[in-house]
């Protein structure tokens, strides 16, 4: 598992991360959207990925959104699916959030998968780039201790 902020990435690593995300989201899922949204460059953003022989197999990014964190751009190469790579990355992403609340805009068919990490639906479903999504949140340690939750 690799972990770096944008300024620490080599050009080859940036290319590999972007290529995988475009291959999965734009090509495979047929969703033309602005993949390069500027958030990768934010100083607090952390990129996590697995690679083998220079090829990125799976990746996520962790964003600081003020009171909460966001885990997004969860992508696994078709050839690497079923190996648990994304689950390992999400677990590490959660650790990096140091107990803060974490939001995810999950593709609807993955809602149950994200629930295994403590995420719960936090609002009504929506369509993004033609794909059904659900907002999900993993409560902060502070909210869990206080018994406060966000429900949809």
Tab-separated table of N, CA, C and O in Angstrom, residues 14 29 33 40-41 52 72 137 139 149:
chain	number	residue	atom	x	y	z
A	14	UNK	N	1.138	10.126	-10.473
A	14	UNK	CA	-0.039	10.941	-10.815
A	14	UNK	C	-0.719	10.350	-12.056
A	14	UNK	O	-1.936	10.159	-12.084
A	29	UNK	N	-17.557	2.857	-16.875
A	29	UNK	CA	-18.905	3.218	-16.439
A	29	UNK	C	-19.578	4.225	-17.379
A	29	UNK	O	-20.699	4.657	-17.125
A	33	UNK	N	-17.180	12.967	-17.122
A	33	UNK	CA	-17.289	13.969	-16.063
A	33	UNK	C	-15.908	14.553	-15.843
A	33	UNK	O	-14.898	13.970	-16.263
A	40	UNK	N	-7.543	16.990	-5.793
A	40	UNK	CA	-6.314	16.203	-5.630
A	40	UNK	C	-5.152	17.074	-5.175
A	40	UNK	O	-4.254	16.611	-4.479
A	41	UNK	N	-5.173	18.336	-5.583
A	41	UNK	CA	-4.075	19.259	-5.307
A	41	UNK	C	-4.099	19.856	-3.905
A	41	UNK	O	-3.103	20.444	-3.474
A	52	UNK	N	1.326	-2.693	-8.741
A	52	UNK	CA	2.150	-3.871	-9.007
A	52	UNK	C	2.824	-3.662	-10.351
A	52	UNK	O	2.142	-3.328	-11.336
A	72	UNK	N	-13.242	9.273	-1.279
A	72	UNK	CA	-13.812	9.220	-2.614
A	72	UNK	C	-12.842	8.671	-3.632
A	72	UNK	O	-11.724	8.289	-3.307
A	137	UNK	N	-22.600	8.309	5.637
A	137	UNK	CA	-21.745	8.944	6.644
A	137	UNK	C	-21.322	7.911	7.674
A	137	UNK	O	-22.097	7.061	8.085
A	139	UNK	N	-20.137	8.197	11.372
A	139	UNK	CA	-20.160	9.215	12.420
A	139	UNK	C	-18.782	9.393	13.059
A	139	UNK	O	-17.979	8.467	13.105
A	149	UNK	N	-26.592	10.765	15.871
A	149	UNK	CA	-26.393	10.151	14.556
A	149	UNK	C	-27.062	10.988	13.495
A	149	UNK	O	-27.964	11.757	13.762
